[in-house]
Amino acid sequence: MFGGQFQHTPFGQGFAQHPRRSHVRMTLWITLLDVATGGRRTVSLGTQAGVSAVEIDIPLGINDGDNVQYEGIGPGGSDLVVNFRVSPDRRWQRDGLNLTMEVRLDIWNLILGGDLTIDTLTGKTLTVTVPERTQPGTSLRLRGQGLSNRSGEIGDVFVRVQASIPNHIAPEIIDAIRNHQG
């Protein structure tokens, strides 16, 4: 009834015993985009009989170092255990389902504010409003734009702004700043 076999003991029926299946283990490196989109991937398994290919699903929101067991798809009906490793992304830092990117804005945009356009990990274009007098190091939050997982939870995107000083500033502006500080 439960898929196992019952063992008879001197005291009646015993516990269900499930036949142990062997495991084949592998490590699979994926990108942060794979974490965001999930999907199917064909992987090759080297066996004594040669190389075989199987398809696996990459779970949405999988964490670096997570192991996922795929039952019965390995050689001879063995289970395949995949250790997922997520390659570092040069643009995004991950914290759970949240993603953070850093942008450099010139001092004038930080002082005056304005709109900033960014592309998300999946290529979606978003507009972020930078408020007037934004301090360098401030993180602007875009709710519900981060990674999602199989449970339907969705993280946020954080845009951390840093200051960039323009190479050429008119002497009149420098004089005005000096006079204003006094």
PDB file of C-alpha atoms in Angstrom:
ATOM      1  CA  MET A   1       0.000   0.000   0.000  1.00  0.00           C
ATOM      2  CA  PHE A   2       2.834   2.423   0.771  1.00  0.00           C
ATOM      3  CA  GLY A   3       5.222   1.212  -1.916  1.00  0.00           C
ATOM      4  CA  GLY A   4       7.463  -0.821   0.387  1.00  0.00           C
ATOM      5  CA  GLN A   5       7.458  -4.423   1.443  1.00  0.00           C
ATOM      6  CA  PHE A   6       6.442  -5.609   4.897  1.00  0.00           C
ATOM      7  CA  GLN A   7       8.638  -7.992   6.817  1.00  0.00           C
ATOM      8  CA  HIS A   8       7.035 -10.597   9.036  1.00  0.00           C
ATOM      9  CA  THR A   9       8.456 -10.802  12.549  1.00  0.00           C
ATOM     10  CA  PRO A  10       7.665 -13.168  15.390  1.00  0.00           C
ATOM     11  CA  PHE A  11       5.336 -10.460  16.712  1.00  0.00           C
ATOM     12  CA  GLY A  12       3.376  -9.898  13.509  1.00  0.00           C
ATOM     13  CA  GLN A  13       3.977  -7.426  10.731  1.00  0.00           C
ATOM     14  CA  GLY A  14       7.045  -5.230  11.037  1.00  0.00           C
ATOM     15  CA  PHE A  15       8.031  -1.899   9.547  1.00  0.00           C
ATOM     16  CA  ALA A  16       7.918  -1.190   5.833  1.00  0.00           C
ATOM     17  CA  GLN A  17      11.295  -1.714   4.229  1.00  0.00           C
ATOM     18  CA  HIS A  18      12.113   0.210   1.098  1.00  0.00           C
ATOM     19  CA  PRO A  19      14.712  -1.279  -1.168  1.00  0.00           C
ATOM     20  CA  ARG A  20      17.787   0.946  -1.115  1.00  0.00           C
ATOM     21  CA  ARG A  21      18.586   2.503  -4.446  1.00  0.00           C
ATOM     22  CA  SER A  22      22.133   3.432  -5.272  1.00  0.00           C
ATOM     23  CA  HIS A  23      23.067   7.075  -5.765  1.00  0.00           C
ATOM     24  CA  VAL A  24      25.096   8.772  -8.440  1.00  0.00           C
ATOM     25  CA  ARG A  25      26.412  12.167  -7.369  1.00  0.00           C
ATOM     26  CA  MET A  26      27.502  15.103  -9.455  1.00  0.00           C
ATOM     27  CA  THR A  27      28.202  18.815  -9.109  1.00  0.00           C
ATOM     28  CA  LEU A  28      26.559  21.204 -11.553  1.00  0.00           C
ATOM     29  CA  TRP A  29      27.678  24.821 -11.902  1.00  0.00           C
ATOM     30  CA  ILE A  30      24.865  27.178 -12.875  1.00  0.00           C
ATOM     31  CA  THR A  31      24.517  30.942 -13.270  1.00  0.00           C
ATOM     32  CA  LEU A  32      22.460  33.368 -11.230  1.00  0.00           C
ATOM     33  CA  LEU A  33      20.204  33.664 -14.293  1.00  0.00           C
ATOM     34  CA  ASP A  34      19.577  29.890 -14.040  1.00  0.00           C
ATOM     35  CA  VAL A  35      18.574  30.444 -10.386  1.00  0.00           C
ATOM     36  CA  ALA A  36      16.146  33.179 -11.503  1.00  0.00           C
ATOM     37  CA  THR A  37      14.567  31.290 -14.392  1.00  0.00           C
ATOM     38  CA  GLY A  38      14.867  27.612 -13.452  1.00  0.00           C
ATOM     39  CA  GLY A  39      14.170  25.358 -16.397  1.00  0.00           C
ATOM     40  CA  ARG A  40      15.464  22.093 -17.762  1.00  0.00           C
ATOM     41  CA  ARG A  41      19.084  21.148 -18.294  1.00  0.00           C
ATOM     42  CA  THR A  42      20.606  18.112 -19.950  1.00  0.00           C
ATOM     43  CA  VAL A  43      23.499  16.666 -17.949  1.00  0.00           C
ATOM     44  CA  SER A  44      25.914  13.909 -18.908  1.00  0.00           C
ATOM     45  CA  LEU A  45      26.599  11.024 -16.571  1.00  0.00           C
ATOM     46  CA  GLY A  46      29.747   8.984 -17.022  1.00  0.00           C
ATOM     47  CA  THR A  47      29.223   5.305 -16.243  1.00  0.00           C
ATOM     48  CA  GLN A  48      31.072   2.053 -16.830  1.00  0.00           C
ATOM     49  CA  ALA A  49      28.873   1.533 -19.877  1.00  0.00           C
ATOM     50  CA  GLY A  50      29.766   4.943 -21.302  1.00  0.00           C
ATOM     51  CA  VAL A  51      28.174   8.359 -21.116  1.00  0.00           C
ATOM     52  CA  SER A  52      24.438   8.867 -20.813  1.00  0.00           C
ATOM     53  CA  ALA A  53      22.464  12.103 -20.853  1.00  0.00           C
ATOM     54  CA  VAL A  54      19.471  12.883 -18.657  1.00  0.00           C
ATOM     55  CA  GLU A  55      17.301  15.953 -18.239  1.00  0.00           C
ATOM     56  CA  ILE A  56      16.812  17.571 -14.851  1.00  0.00           C
ATOM     57  CA  ASP A  57      14.797  20.528 -13.620  1.00  0.00           C
ATOM     58  CA  ILE A  58      16.704  23.396 -12.018  1.00  0.00           C
ATOM     59  CA  PRO A  59      14.554  24.541  -9.085  1.00  0.00           C
ATOM     60  CA  LEU A  60      13.724  28.251  -8.945  1.00  0.00           C
ATOM     61  CA  GLY A  61      15.665  30.074  -6.258  1.00  0.00           C
ATOM     62  CA  ILE A  62      18.090  27.182  -5.617  1.00  0.00           C
ATOM     63  CA  ASN A  63      20.898  28.124  -3.232  1.00  0.00           C
ATOM     64  CA  ASP A  64      24.599  27.615  -3.783  1.00  0.00           C
ATOM     65  CA  GLY A  65      25.532  24.249  -2.279  1.00  0.00           C
ATOM     66  CA  ASP A  66      21.992  22.796  -2.234  1.00  0.00           C
ATOM     67  CA  ASN A  67      21.633  19.109  -3.109  1.00  0.00           C
ATOM     68  CA  VAL A  68      18.626  17.873  -5.070  1.00  0.00           C
ATOM     69  CA  GLN A  69      17.804  14.191  -5.502  1.00  0.00           C
ATOM     70  CA  TYR A  70      16.239  13.041  -8.776  1.00  0.00           C
ATOM     71  CA  GLU A  71      14.799   9.576  -8.244  1.00  0.00           C
ATOM     72  CA  GLY A  72      15.460   6.749 -10.656  1.00  0.00           C
ATOM     73  CA  ILE A  73      16.979   8.730 -13.537  1.00  0.00           C
ATOM     74  CA  GLY A  74      20.598   7.642 -13.040  1.00  0.00           C
ATOM     75  CA  PRO A  75      22.280   4.621 -14.614  1.00  0.00           C
ATOM     76  CA  GLY A  76      20.414   1.399 -13.906  1.00  0.00           C
ATOM     77  CA  GLY A  77      17.572   3.271 -12.212  1.00  0.00           C
ATOM     78  CA  SER A  78      19.797   4.799  -9.554  1.00  0.00           C
ATOM     79  CA  ASP A  79      19.008   8.149  -7.982  1.00  0.00           C
ATOM     80  CA  LEU A  80      20.925  11.168  -9.207  1.00  0.00           C
ATOM     81  CA  VAL A  81      21.990  13.605  -6.495  1.00  0.00           C
ATOM     82  CA  VAL A  82      23.014  16.976  -7.922  1.00  0.00           C
ATOM     83  CA  ASN A  83      25.009  19.463  -5.862  1.00  0.00           C
ATOM     84  CA  PHE A  84      24.167  22.874  -7.332  1.00  0.00           C
ATOM     85  CA  ARG A  85      26.910  25.502  -7.310  1.00  0.00           C
ATOM     86  CA  VAL A  86      26.069  29.055  -8.349  1.00  0.00           C
ATOM     87  CA  SER A  87      28.807  30.971 -10.158  1.00  0.00           C
ATOM     88  CA  PRO A  88      29.445  34.479  -8.832  1.00  0.00           C
ATOM     89  CA  ASP A  89      27.839  37.206 -10.905  1.00  0.00           C
ATOM     90  CA  ARG A  90      29.913  40.289 -11.708  1.00  0.00           C
ATOM     91  CA  ARG A  91      26.922  42.611 -11.475  1.00  0.00           C
ATOM     92  CA  TRP A  92      24.635  41.187  -8.791  1.00  0.00           C
ATOM     93  CA  GLN A  93      25.112  40.120  -5.184  1.00  0.00           C
ATOM     94  CA  ARG A  94      22.605  37.687  -3.739  1.00  0.00           C
ATOM     95  CA  ASP A  95      21.164  37.489  -0.231  1.00  0.00           C
ATOM     96  CA  GLY A  96      18.499  34.783  -0.188  1.00  0.00           C
ATOM     97  CA  LEU A  97      15.912  35.910  -2.734  1.00  0.00           C
ATOM     98  CA  ASN A  98      17.120  39.532  -2.709  1.00  0.00           C
ATOM     99  CA  LEU A  99      19.506  40.903  -5.313  1.00  0.00           C
ATOM    100  CA  THR A 100      21.719  43.974  -4.937  1.00  0.00           C
ATOM    101  CA  MET A 101      23.521  45.901  -7.651  1.00  0.00           C
ATOM    102  CA  GLU A 102      25.755  48.939  -7.310  1.00  0.00           C
ATOM    103  CA  VAL A 103      25.547  51.960  -9.605  1.00  0.00           C
ATOM    104  CA  ARG A 104      27.745  55.018  -9.753  1.00  0.00           C
ATOM    105  CA  LEU A 105      25.991  58.370 -10.145  1.00  0.00           C
ATOM    106  CA  ASP A 106      27.649  61.715 -10.508  1.00  0.00           C
ATOM    107  CA  ILE A 107      27.343  64.071  -7.589  1.00  0.00           C
ATOM    108  CA  TRP A 108      24.792  66.223  -9.434  1.00  0.00           C
ATOM    109  CA  ASN A 109      22.349  63.310  -9.792  1.00  0.00           C
ATOM    110  CA  LEU A 110      22.707  62.571  -6.092  1.00  0.00           C
ATOM    111  CA  ILE A 111      22.081  66.208  -5.179  1.00  0.00           C
ATOM    112  CA  LEU A 112      19.261  66.917  -7.654  1.00  0.00           C
ATOM    113  CA  GLY A 113      17.681  63.459  -7.860  1.00  0.00           C
ATOM    114  CA  GLY A 114      16.060  62.017 -10.956  1.00  0.00           C
ATOM    115  CA  ASP A 115      15.171  58.760 -12.629  1.00  0.00           C
ATOM    116  CA  LEU A 116      17.615  55.939 -13.188  1.00  0.00           C
ATOM    117  CA  THR A 117      16.972  53.077 -15.614  1.00  0.00           C
ATOM    118  CA  ILE A 118      18.366  49.628 -14.812  1.00  0.00           C
ATOM    119  CA  ASP A 119      18.121  46.200 -16.400  1.00  0.00           C
ATOM    120  CA  THR A 120      17.260  43.350 -14.050  1.00  0.00           C
ATOM    121  CA  LEU A 121      19.005  39.994 -14.065  1.00  0.00           C
ATOM    122  CA  THR A 122      16.379  38.636 -16.473  1.00  0.00           C
ATOM    123  CA  GLY A 123      16.614  41.649 -18.820  1.00  0.00           C
ATOM    124  CA  LYS A 124      13.535  43.514 -17.643  1.00  0.00           C
ATOM    125  CA  THR A 125      13.961  47.321 -17.688  1.00  0.00           C
ATOM    126  CA  LEU A 126      12.981  49.176 -14.510  1.00  0.00           C
ATOM    127  CA  THR A 127      12.989  52.833 -13.546  1.00  0.00           C
ATOM    128  CA  VAL A 128      14.243  53.814 -10.102  1.00  0.00           C
ATOM    129  CA  THR A 129      13.594  57.285  -8.690  1.00  0.00           C
ATOM    130  CA  VAL A 130      16.636  58.733  -6.966  1.00  0.00           C
ATOM    131  CA  PRO A 131      15.396  61.289  -4.409  1.00  0.00           C
ATOM    132  CA  GLU A 132      17.030  64.705  -4.056  1.00  0.00           C
ATOM    133  CA  ARG A 133      19.998  64.791  -1.677  1.00  0.00           C
ATOM    134  CA  THR A 134      20.594  61.028  -1.793  1.00  0.00           C
ATOM    135  CA  GLN A 135      23.677  60.058   0.186  1.00  0.00           C
ATOM    136  CA  PRO A 136      26.323  57.770  -1.338  1.00  0.00           C
ATOM    137  CA  GLY A 137      25.816  54.201  -0.097  1.00  0.00           C
ATOM    138  CA  THR A 138      22.023  54.533   0.009  1.00  0.00           C
ATOM    139  CA  SER A 139      20.105  51.453  -1.189  1.00  0.00           C
ATOM    140  CA  LEU A 140      16.913  52.020  -3.159  1.00  0.00           C
ATOM    141  CA  ARG A 141      14.436  49.137  -2.952  1.00  0.00           C
ATOM    142  CA  LEU A 142      12.335  47.698  -5.773  1.00  0.00           C
ATOM    143  CA  ARG A 143       9.834  45.378  -4.098  1.00  0.00           C
ATOM    144  CA  GLY A 144       8.994  42.072  -5.747  1.00  0.00           C
ATOM    145  CA  GLN A 145      11.669  42.317  -8.443  1.00  0.00           C
ATOM    146  CA  GLY A 146      14.172  39.825  -6.994  1.00  0.00           C
ATOM    147  CA  LEU A 147      14.430  36.061  -7.246  1.00  0.00           C
ATOM    148  CA  SER A 148      11.497  33.743  -6.636  1.00  0.00           C
ATOM    149  CA  ASN A 149      11.336  30.168  -5.402  1.00  0.00           C
ATOM    150  CA  ARG A 150       9.057  27.157  -5.765  1.00  0.00           C
ATOM    151  CA  SER A 151       6.991  28.310  -2.771  1.00  0.00           C
ATOM    152  CA  GLY A 152       6.028  31.508  -4.593  1.00  0.00           C
ATOM    153  CA  GLU A 153       8.099  33.817  -2.393  1.00  0.00           C
ATOM    154  CA  ILE A 154       9.648  36.759  -4.236  1.00  0.00           C
ATOM    155  CA  GLY A 155      12.603  38.846  -3.133  1.00  0.00           C
ATOM    156  CA  ASP A 156      13.475  42.467  -3.804  1.00  0.00           C
ATOM    157  CA  VAL A 157      16.075  44.280  -5.876  1.00  0.00           C
ATOM    158  CA  PHE A 158      18.257  46.825  -4.112  1.00  0.00           C
ATOM    159  CA  VAL A 159      20.136  49.482  -6.056  1.00  0.00           C
ATOM    160  CA  ARG A 160      23.040  50.815  -3.985  1.00  0.00           C
ATOM    161  CA  VAL A 161      24.152  54.215  -5.270  1.00  0.00           C
ATOM    162  CA  GLN A 162      27.727  55.421  -5.049  1.00  0.00           C
ATOM    163  CA  ALA A 163      29.085  58.850  -5.878  1.00  0.00           C
ATOM    164  CA  SER A 164      31.222  59.653  -8.854  1.00  0.00           C
ATOM    165  CA  ILE A 165      32.910  63.057  -9.069  1.00  0.00           C
ATOM    166  CA  PRO A 166      32.974  64.515 -12.617  1.00  0.00           C
ATOM    167  CA  ASN A 167      36.453  65.045 -14.073  1.00  0.00           C
ATOM    168  CA  HIS A 168      35.616  68.525 -15.357  1.00  0.00           C
ATOM    169  CA  ILE A 169      33.772  70.978 -13.141  1.00  0.00           C
ATOM    170  CA  ALA A 170      33.417  74.585 -14.236  1.00  0.00           C
ATOM    171  CA  PRO A 171      35.495  76.990 -12.065  1.00  0.00           C
ATOM    172  CA  GLU A 172      32.336  79.048 -11.395  1.00  0.00           C
ATOM    173  CA  ILE A 173      30.670  76.036  -9.775  1.00  0.00           C
ATOM    174  CA  ILE A 174      33.713  75.358  -7.576  1.00  0.00           C
ATOM    175  CA  ASP A 175      33.755  79.053  -6.539  1.00  0.00           C
ATOM    176  CA  ALA A 176      30.026  78.943  -5.760  1.00  0.00           C
ATOM    177  CA  ILE A 177      30.525  75.844  -3.578  1.00  0.00           C
ATOM    178  CA  ARG A 178      33.419  77.500  -1.743  1.00  0.00           C
ATOM    179  CA  ASN A 179      31.357  80.662  -1.137  1.00  0.00           C
ATOM    180  CA  HIS A 180      28.366  78.621   0.048  1.00  0.00           C
ATOM    181  CA  GLN A 181      30.455  76.692   2.604  1.00  0.00           C
ATOM    182  CA  GLY A 182      31.654  79.851   4.331  1.00  0.00           C
TER     183      GLY A 182
END
